[in-house]
PDB file of C-alpha atoms and ligand atoms in Angstrom:
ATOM      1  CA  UNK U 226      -0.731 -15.537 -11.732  1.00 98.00           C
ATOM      2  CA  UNK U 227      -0.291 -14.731  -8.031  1.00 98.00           C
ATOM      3  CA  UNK U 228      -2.037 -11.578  -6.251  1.00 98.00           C
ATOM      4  CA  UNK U 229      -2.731 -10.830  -3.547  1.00 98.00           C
ATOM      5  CA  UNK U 230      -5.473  -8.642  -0.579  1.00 98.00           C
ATOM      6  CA  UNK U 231      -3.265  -6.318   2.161  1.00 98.00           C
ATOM      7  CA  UNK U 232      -5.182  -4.803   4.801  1.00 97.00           C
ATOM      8  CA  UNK U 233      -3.838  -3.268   7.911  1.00 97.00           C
ATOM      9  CA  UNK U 234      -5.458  -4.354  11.030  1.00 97.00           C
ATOM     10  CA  UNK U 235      -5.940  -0.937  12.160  1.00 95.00           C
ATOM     11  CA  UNK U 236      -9.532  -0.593  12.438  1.00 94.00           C
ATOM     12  CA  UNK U 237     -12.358  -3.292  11.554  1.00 95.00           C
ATOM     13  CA  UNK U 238     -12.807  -4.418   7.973  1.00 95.00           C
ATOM     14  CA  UNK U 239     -15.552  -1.933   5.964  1.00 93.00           C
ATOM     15  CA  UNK U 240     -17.608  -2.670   2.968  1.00 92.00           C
ATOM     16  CA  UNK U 241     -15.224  -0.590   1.100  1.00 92.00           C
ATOM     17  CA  UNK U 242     -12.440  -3.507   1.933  1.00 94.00           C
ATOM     18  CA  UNK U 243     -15.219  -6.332   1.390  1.00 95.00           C
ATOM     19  CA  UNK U 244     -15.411  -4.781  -2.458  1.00 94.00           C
ATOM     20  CA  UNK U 245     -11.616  -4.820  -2.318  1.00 96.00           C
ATOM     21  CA  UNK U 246     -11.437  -8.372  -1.472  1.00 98.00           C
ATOM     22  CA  UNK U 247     -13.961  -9.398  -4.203  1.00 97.00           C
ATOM     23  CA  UNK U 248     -12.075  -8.058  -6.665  1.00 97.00           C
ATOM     24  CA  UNK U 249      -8.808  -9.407  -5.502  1.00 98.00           C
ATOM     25  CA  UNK U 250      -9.882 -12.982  -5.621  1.00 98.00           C
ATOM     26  CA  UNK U 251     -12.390 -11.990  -9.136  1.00 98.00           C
ATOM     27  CA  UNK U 252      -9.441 -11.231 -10.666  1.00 98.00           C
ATOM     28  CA  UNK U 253      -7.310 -14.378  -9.393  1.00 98.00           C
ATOM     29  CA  UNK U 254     -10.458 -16.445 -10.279  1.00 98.00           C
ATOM     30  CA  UNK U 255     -10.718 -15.226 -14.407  1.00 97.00           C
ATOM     31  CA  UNK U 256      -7.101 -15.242 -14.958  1.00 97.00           C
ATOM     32  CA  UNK U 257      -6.806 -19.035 -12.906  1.00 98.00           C
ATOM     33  CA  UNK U 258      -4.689 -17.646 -10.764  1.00 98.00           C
ATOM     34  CA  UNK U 259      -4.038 -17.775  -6.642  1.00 98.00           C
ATOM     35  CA  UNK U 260      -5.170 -14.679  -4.280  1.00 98.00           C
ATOM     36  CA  UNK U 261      -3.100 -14.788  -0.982  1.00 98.00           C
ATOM     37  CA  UNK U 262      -3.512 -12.646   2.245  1.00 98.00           C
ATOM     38  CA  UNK U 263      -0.974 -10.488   3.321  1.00 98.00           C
ATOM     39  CA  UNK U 264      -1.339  -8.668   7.036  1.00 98.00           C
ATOM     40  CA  UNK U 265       0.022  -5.065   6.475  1.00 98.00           C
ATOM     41  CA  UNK U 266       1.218  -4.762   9.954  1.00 98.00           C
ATOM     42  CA  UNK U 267       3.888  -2.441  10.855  1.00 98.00           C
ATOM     43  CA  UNK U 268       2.090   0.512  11.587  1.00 97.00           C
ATOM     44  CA  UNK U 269       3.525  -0.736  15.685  1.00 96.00           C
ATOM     45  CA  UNK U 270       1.355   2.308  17.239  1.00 97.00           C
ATOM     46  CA  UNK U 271      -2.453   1.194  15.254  1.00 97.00           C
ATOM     47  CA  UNK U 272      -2.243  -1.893  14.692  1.00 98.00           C
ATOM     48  CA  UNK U 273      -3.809  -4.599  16.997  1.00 98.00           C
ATOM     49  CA  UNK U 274      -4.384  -8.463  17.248  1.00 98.00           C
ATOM     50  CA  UNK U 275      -8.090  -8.217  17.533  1.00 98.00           C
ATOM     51  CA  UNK U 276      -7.923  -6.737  14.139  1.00 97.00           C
ATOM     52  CA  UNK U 277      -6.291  -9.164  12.656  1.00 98.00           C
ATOM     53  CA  UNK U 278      -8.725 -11.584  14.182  1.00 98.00           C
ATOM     54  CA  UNK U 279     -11.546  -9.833  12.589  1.00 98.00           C
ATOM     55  CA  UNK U 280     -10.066  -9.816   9.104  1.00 98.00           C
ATOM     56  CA  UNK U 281      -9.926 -13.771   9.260  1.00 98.00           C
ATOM     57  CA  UNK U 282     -13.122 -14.116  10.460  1.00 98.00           C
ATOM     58  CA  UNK U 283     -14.783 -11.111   8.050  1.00 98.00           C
ATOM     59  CA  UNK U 284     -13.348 -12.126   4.484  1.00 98.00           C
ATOM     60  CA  UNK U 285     -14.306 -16.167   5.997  1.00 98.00           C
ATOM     61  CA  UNK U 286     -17.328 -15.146   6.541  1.00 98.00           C
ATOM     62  CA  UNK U 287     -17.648 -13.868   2.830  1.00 97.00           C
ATOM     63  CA  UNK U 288     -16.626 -17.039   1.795  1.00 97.00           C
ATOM     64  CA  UNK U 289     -12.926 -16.248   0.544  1.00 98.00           C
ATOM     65  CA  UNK U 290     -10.089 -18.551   1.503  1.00 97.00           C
ATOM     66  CA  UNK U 291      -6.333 -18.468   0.926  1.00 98.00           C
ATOM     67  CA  UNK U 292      -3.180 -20.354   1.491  1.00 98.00           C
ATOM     68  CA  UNK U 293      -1.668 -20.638   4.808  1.00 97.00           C
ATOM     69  CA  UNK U 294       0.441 -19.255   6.020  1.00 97.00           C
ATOM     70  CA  UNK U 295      -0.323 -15.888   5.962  1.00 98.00           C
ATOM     71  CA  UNK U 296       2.630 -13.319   5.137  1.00 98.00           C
ATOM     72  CA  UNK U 297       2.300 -11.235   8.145  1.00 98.00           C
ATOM     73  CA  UNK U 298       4.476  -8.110   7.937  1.00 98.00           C
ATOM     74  CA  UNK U 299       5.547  -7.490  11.422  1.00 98.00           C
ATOM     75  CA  UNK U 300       7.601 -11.442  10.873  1.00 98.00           C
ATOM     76  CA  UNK U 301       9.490  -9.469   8.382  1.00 98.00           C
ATOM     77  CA  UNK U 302      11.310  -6.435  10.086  1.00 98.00           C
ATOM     78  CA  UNK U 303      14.691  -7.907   8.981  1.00 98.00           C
ATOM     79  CA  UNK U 304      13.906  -8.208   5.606  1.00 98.00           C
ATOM     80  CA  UNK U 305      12.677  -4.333   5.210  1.00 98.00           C
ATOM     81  CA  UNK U 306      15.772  -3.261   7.525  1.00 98.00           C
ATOM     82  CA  UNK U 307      18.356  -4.973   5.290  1.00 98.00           C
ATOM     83  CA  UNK U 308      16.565  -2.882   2.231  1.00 98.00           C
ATOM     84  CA  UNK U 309      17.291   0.193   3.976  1.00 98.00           C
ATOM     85  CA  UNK U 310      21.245  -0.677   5.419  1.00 98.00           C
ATOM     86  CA  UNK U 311      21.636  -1.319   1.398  1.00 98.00           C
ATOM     87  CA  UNK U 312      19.776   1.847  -0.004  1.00 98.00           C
ATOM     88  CA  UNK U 313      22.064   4.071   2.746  1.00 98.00           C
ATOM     89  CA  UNK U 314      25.368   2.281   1.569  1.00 98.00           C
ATOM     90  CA  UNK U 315      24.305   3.352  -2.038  1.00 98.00           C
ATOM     91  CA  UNK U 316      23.779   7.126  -0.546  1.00 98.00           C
ATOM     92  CA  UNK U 317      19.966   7.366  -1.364  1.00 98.00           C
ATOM     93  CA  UNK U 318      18.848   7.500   2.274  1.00 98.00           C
ATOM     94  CA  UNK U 319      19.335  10.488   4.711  1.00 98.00           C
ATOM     95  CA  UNK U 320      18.024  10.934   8.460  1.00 98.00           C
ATOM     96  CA  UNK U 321      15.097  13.364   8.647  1.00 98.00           C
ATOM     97  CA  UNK U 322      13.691  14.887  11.923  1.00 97.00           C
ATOM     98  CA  UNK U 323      10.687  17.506  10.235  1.00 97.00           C
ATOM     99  CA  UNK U 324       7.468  17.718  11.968  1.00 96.00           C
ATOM    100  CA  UNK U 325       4.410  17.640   9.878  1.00 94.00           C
ATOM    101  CA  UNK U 326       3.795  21.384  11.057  1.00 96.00           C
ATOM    102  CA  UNK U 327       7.611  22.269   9.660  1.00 97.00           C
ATOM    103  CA  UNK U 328       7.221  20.779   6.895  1.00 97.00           C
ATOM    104  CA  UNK U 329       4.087  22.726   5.741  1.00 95.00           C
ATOM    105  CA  UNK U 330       6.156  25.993   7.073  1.00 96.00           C
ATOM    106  CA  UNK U 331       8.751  25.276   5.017  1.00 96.00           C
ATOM    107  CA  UNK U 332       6.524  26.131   2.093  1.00 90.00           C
ATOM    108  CA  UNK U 333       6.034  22.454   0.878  1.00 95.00           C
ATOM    109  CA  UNK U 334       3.221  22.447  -2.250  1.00 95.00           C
ATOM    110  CA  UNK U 335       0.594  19.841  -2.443  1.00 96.00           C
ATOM    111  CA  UNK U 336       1.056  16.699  -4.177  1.00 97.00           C
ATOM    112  CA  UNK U 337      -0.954  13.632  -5.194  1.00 96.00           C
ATOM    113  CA  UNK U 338      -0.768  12.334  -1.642  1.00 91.00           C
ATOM    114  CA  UNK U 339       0.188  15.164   0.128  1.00 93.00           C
ATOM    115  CA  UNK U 340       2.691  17.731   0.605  1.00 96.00           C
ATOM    116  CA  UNK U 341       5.466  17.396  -1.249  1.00 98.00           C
ATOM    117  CA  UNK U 342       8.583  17.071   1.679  1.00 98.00           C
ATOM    118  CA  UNK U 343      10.528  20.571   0.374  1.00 97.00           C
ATOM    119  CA  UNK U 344      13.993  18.526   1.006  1.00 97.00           C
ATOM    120  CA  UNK U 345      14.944  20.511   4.506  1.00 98.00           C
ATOM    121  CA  UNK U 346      17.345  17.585   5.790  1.00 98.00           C
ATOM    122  CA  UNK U 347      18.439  16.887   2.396  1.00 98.00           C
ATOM    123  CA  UNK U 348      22.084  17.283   2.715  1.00 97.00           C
ATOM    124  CA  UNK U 349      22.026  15.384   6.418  1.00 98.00           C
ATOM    125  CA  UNK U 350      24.419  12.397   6.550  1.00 98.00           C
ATOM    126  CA  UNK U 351      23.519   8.810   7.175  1.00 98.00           C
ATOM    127  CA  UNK U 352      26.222   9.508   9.913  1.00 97.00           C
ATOM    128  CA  UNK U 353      24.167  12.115  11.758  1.00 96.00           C
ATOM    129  CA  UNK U 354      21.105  10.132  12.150  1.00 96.00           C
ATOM    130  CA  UNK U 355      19.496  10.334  15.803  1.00 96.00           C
ATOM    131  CA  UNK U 356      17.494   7.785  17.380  1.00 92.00           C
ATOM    132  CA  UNK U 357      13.913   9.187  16.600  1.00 96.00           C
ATOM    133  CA  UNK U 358      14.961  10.367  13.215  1.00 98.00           C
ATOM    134  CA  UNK U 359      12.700   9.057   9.962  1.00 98.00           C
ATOM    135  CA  UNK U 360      14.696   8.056   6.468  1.00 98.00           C
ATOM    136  CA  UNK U 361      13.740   9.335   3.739  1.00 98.00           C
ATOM    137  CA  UNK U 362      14.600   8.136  -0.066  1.00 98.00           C
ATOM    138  CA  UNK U 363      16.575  11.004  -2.019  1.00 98.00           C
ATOM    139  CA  UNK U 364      14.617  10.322  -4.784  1.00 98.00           C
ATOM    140  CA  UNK U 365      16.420  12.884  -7.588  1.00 98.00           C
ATOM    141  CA  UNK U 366      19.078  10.015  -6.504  1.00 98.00           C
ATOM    142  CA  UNK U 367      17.742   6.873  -6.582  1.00 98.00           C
ATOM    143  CA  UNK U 368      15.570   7.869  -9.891  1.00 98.00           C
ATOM    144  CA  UNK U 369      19.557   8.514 -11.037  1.00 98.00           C
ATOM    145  CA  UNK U 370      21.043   5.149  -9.677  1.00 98.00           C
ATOM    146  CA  UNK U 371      17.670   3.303 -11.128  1.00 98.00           C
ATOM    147  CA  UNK U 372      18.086   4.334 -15.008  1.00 97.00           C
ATOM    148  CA  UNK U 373      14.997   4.451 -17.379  1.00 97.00           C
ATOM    149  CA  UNK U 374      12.524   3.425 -16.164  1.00 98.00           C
ATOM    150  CA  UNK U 375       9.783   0.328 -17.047  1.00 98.00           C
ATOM    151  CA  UNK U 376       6.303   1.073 -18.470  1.00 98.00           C
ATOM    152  CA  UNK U 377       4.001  -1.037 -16.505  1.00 98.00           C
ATOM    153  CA  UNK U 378       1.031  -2.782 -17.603  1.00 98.00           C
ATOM    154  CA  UNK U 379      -2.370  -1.708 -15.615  1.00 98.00           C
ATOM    155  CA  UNK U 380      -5.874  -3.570 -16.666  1.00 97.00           C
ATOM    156  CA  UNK U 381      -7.782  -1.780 -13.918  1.00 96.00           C
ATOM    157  CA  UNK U 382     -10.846   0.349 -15.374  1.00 94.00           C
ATOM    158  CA  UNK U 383     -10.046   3.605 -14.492  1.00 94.00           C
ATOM    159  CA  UNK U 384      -6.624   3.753 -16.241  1.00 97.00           C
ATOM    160  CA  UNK U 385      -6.279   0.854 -18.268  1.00 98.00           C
ATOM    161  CA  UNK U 386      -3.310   0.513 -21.050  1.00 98.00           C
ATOM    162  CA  UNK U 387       0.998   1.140 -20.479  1.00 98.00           C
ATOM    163  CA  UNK U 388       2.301   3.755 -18.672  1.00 98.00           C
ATOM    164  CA  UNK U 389       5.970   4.377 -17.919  1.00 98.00           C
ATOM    165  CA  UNK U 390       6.511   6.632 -14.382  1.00 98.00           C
ATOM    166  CA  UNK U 391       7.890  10.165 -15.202  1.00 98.00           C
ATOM    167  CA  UNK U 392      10.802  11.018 -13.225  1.00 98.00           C
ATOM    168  CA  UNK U 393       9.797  15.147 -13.216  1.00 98.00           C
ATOM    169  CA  UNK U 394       6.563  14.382 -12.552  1.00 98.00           C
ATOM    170  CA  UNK U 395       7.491  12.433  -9.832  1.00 98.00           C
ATOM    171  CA  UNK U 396      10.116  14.732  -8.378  1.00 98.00           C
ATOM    172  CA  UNK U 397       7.249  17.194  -8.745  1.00 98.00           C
ATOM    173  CA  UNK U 398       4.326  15.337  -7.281  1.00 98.00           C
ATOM    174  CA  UNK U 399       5.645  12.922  -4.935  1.00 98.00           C
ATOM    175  CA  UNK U 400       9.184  13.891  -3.740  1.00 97.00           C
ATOM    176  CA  UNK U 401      11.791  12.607  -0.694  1.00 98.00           C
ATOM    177  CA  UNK U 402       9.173   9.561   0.301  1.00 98.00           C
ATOM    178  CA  UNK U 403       9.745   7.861   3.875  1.00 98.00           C
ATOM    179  CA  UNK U 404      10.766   4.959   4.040  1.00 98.00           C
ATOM    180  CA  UNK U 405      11.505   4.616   7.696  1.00 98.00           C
ATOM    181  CA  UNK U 406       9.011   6.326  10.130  1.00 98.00           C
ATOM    182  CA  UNK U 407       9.965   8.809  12.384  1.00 97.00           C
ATOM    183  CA  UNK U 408       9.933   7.850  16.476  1.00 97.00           C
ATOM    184  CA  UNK U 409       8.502   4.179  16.018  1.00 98.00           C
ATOM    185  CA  UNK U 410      11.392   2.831  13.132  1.00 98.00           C
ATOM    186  CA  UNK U 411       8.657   1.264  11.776  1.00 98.00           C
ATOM    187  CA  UNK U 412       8.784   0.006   8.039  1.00 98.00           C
ATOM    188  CA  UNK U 413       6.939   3.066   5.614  1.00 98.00           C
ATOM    189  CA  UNK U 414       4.032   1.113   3.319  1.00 98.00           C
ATOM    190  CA  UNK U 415       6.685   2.481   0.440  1.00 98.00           C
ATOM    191  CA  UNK U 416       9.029  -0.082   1.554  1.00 98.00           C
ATOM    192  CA  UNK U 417       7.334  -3.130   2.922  1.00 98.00           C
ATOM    193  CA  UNK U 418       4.714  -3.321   0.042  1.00 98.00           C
ATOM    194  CA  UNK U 419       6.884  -3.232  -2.731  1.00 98.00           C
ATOM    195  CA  UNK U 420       9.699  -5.468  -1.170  1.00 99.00           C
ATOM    196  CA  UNK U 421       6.741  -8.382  -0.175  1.00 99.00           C
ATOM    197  CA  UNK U 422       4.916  -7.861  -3.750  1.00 99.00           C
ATOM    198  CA  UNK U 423       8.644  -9.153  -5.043  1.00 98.00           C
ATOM    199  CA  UNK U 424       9.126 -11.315  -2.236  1.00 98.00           C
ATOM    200  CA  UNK U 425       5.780 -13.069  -2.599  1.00 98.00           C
ATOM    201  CA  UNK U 426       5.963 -13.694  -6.387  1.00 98.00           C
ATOM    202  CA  UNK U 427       3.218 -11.225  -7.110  1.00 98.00           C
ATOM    203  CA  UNK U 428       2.562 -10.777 -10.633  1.00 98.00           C
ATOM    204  CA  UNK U 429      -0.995  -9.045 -10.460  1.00 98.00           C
ATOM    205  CA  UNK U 430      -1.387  -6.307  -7.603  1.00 98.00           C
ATOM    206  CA  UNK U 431      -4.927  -5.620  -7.306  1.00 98.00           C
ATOM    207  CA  UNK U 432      -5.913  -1.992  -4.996  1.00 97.00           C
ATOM    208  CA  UNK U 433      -8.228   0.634  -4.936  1.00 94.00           C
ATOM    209  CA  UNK U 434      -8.054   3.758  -6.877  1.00 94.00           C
ATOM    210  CA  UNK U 435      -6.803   5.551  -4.023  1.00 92.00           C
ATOM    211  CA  UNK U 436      -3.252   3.692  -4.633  1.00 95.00           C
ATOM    212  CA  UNK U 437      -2.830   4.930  -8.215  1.00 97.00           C
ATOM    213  CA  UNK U 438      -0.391   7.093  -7.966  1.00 97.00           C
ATOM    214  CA  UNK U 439       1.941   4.977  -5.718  1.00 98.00           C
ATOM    215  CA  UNK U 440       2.676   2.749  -8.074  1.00 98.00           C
ATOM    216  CA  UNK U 441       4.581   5.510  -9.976  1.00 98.00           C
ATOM    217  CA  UNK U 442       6.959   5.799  -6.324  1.00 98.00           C
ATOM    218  CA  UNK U 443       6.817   1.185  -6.643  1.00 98.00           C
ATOM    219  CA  UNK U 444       7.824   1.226 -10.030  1.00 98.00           C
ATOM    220  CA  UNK U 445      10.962   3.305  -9.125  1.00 98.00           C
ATOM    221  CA  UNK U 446      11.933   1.093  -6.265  1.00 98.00           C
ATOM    222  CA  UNK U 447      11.393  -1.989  -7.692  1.00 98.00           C
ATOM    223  CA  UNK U 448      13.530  -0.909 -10.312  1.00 98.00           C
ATOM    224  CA  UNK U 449      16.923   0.733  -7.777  1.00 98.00           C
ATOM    225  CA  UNK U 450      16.147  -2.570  -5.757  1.00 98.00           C
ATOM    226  CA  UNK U 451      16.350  -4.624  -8.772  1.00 98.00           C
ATOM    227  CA  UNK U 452      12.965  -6.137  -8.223  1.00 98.00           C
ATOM    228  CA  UNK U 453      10.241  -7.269 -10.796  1.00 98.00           C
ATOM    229  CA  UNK U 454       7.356  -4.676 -11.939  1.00 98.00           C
ATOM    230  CA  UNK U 455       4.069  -6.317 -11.396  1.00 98.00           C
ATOM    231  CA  UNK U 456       1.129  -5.807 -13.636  1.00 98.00           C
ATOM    232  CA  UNK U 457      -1.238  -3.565 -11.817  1.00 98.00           C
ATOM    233  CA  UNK U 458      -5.367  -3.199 -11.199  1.00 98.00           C
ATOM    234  CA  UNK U 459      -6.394  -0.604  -9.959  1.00 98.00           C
ATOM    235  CA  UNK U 460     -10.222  -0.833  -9.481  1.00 95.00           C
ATOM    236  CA  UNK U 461     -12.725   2.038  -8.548  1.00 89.00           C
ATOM    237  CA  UNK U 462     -14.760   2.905  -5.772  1.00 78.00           C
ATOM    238  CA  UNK U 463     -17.157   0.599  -4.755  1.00 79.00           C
ATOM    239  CA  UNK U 464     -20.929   1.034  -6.187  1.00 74.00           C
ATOM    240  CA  UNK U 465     -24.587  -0.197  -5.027  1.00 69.00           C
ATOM    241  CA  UNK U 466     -26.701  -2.675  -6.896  1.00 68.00           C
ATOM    242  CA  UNK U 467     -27.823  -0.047  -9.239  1.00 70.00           C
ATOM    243  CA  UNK U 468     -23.965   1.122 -10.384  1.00 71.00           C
ATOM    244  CA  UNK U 469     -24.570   4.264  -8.184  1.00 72.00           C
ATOM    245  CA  UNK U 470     -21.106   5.245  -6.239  1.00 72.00           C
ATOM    246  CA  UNK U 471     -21.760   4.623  -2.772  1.00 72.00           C
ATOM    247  CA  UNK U 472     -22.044   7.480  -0.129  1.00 69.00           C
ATOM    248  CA  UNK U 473     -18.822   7.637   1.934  1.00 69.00           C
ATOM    249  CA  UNK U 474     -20.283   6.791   5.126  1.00 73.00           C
ATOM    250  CA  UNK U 475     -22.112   3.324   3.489  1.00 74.00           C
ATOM    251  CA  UNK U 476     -18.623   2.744   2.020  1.00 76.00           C
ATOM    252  CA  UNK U 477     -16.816   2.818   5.995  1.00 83.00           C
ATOM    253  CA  UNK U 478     -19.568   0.981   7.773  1.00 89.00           C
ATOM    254  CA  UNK U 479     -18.370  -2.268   9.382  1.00 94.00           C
ATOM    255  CA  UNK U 480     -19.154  -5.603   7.721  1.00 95.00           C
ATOM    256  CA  UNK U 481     -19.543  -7.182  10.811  1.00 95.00           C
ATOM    257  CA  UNK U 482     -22.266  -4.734  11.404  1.00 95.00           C
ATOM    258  CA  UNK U 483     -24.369  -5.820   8.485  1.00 95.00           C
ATOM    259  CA  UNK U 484     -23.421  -9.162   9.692  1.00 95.00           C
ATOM    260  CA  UNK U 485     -25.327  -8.231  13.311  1.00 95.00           C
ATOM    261  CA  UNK U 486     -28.446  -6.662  11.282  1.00 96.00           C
ATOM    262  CA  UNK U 487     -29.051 -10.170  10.137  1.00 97.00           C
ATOM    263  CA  UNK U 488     -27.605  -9.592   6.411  1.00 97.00           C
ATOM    264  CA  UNK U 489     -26.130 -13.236   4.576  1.00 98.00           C
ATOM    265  CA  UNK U 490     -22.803 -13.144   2.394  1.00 98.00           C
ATOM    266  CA  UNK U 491     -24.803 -12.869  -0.801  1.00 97.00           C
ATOM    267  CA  UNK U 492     -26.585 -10.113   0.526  1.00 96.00           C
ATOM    268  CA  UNK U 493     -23.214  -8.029   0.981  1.00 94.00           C
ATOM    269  CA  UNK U 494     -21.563  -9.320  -2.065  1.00 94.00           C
ATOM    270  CA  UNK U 495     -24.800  -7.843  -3.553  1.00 92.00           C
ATOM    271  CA  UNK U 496     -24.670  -4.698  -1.840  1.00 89.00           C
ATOM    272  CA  UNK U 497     -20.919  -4.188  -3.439  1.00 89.00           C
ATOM    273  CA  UNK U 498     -22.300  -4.900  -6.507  1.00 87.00           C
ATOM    274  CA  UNK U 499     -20.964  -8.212  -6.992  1.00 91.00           C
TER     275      UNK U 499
HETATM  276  N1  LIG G 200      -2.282  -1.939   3.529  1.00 63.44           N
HETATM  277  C1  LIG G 200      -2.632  -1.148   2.378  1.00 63.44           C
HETATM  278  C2  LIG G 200      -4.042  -0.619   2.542  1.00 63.44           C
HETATM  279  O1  LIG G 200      -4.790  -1.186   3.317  1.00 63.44           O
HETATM  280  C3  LIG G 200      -2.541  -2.043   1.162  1.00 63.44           C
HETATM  281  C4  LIG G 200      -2.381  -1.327  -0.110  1.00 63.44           C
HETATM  282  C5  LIG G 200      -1.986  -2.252  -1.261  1.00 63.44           C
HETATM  283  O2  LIG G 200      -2.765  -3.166  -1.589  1.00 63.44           O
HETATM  284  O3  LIG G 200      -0.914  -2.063  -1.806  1.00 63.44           O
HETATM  285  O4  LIG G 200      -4.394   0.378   1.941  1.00 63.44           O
END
């Protein structure tokens, strides 16, 4: 049993992650398994070394360890550009230029995550990609090319028992994801975290509730790319001592700044409700 935590160093860890964390290596702990640490770094315009830094030092601090080394994403780039050459020489990729503004113009409907992209560049060819321009999966497409699709297993609270990704719903919901960001080229979280889950041997992927319904888009990636479905966890929001949810601002307050008001690892893990 492998999982594993993923945090972007974009911003300093909150008590929101710190509950994350202590799940991730709960979980690895009751089922003897491993928790590793994977730096979700391609985000090349937010992320920063000090971050990272910080992460080390904050889940340290709480007294959680993993094996070295660390799977840090940006080392990668290869890896998540060879996905893509193969996905656009199967015909499930086109360039796409829209701006977040055309794209709700365009009459796009809300999602789970979002608008849903309405499929403007669609019909573009691989051959007409500019420099600048994001990819997006086809995903009518690649839900063809993948067949039926898996039921996965999820032992999270919220949503625990089998569920098996519906391609309507998902065509519906979710639509053309990207998997290649526009300007930067940077890797889309669609892409890198499903390709490292399979590339790390991860057979328990542990994430907040938030996450739920990407797993639906995961499933049907890991199954075009040929890649094994994970079980999943999904765990909810973090509460207080009492089993109260906490308030949203408690939940995004640095841990490092109830480490400078004096507060010990037990008194956090407490606070978390752990
Ligand atoms: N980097 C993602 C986040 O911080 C990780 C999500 C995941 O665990 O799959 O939300």
């Amino acid at each position: 049993m492998r999982t594993r935590f993923a945090p972007s160093p974009t911003g300093l860890l909150h008590l929101g992650h710190a509950f994350s964390a202590l799940t991730v290596w709960q979980v690895a702990a009751d089922l003897g398994g491993t928790a590793l640490l994977r730096i979700e770094d391609t985000d090349s315009t937010r992320c920063r070394a000090e971050y990272e830094t910080a992460i080390y030092e904050d889940l340290g601090w709480l007294g959680l360890d993993w094996p070295a080394p660390v799977w840090r994403q940006s080392e990668h780039l290869a890896d998540y550009a060879a996905t893509l050459e193969r996905l656009a020489l199967r015909g499930l990729l086109y360039p796409c230029s829209c701006s977040r503004k055309q794209i709700a113009e365009a009459g796009a409907t809300p999602g789970w995550d979002g608008l849903v992209y309405p499929g403007t560049c669609r019909q573009r060819p691989m051959s007409e990609a500019r420099p600048g321009d994001a990819l997006r999966l086809n995903l009518s497409a690649a839900l063809e090319a993948a067949g039926p699709l898996p039921a996965f297993t999820e032992t999270g609270p919220l949503h625990a028992g089998t569920h098996r990704p519906d391609p309507a719903a998902l065509i519906a919901h979710v639509g053309d994801p990207v998997l290649r960001r526009k300007e930067t080229g940077d890797p889309a979280y669609h892409l890198a975290c499903p390709q490292d889950d399979a590339a790390q041997g991860i057979t328990h992927v542990v994430r907040g509730a938030d996450l739920w319904h990407a797993t639906f888009l995961h499933v049907v990636i890991q199954t075009l790319m040929g890649w094994p479905v994970p079980t999943y966890h999904h765990h909810d929001l973090i509460r207080d001592e009492g089993g109260a949810r906490l308030a949203k601002i408690a939940h995004s307050r640095a841990i490092r700044a109830y480490r400078e008001d004096g507060l010990t690892p037990d008194d956090l893990r407490a606070r978390v409700g752990f």
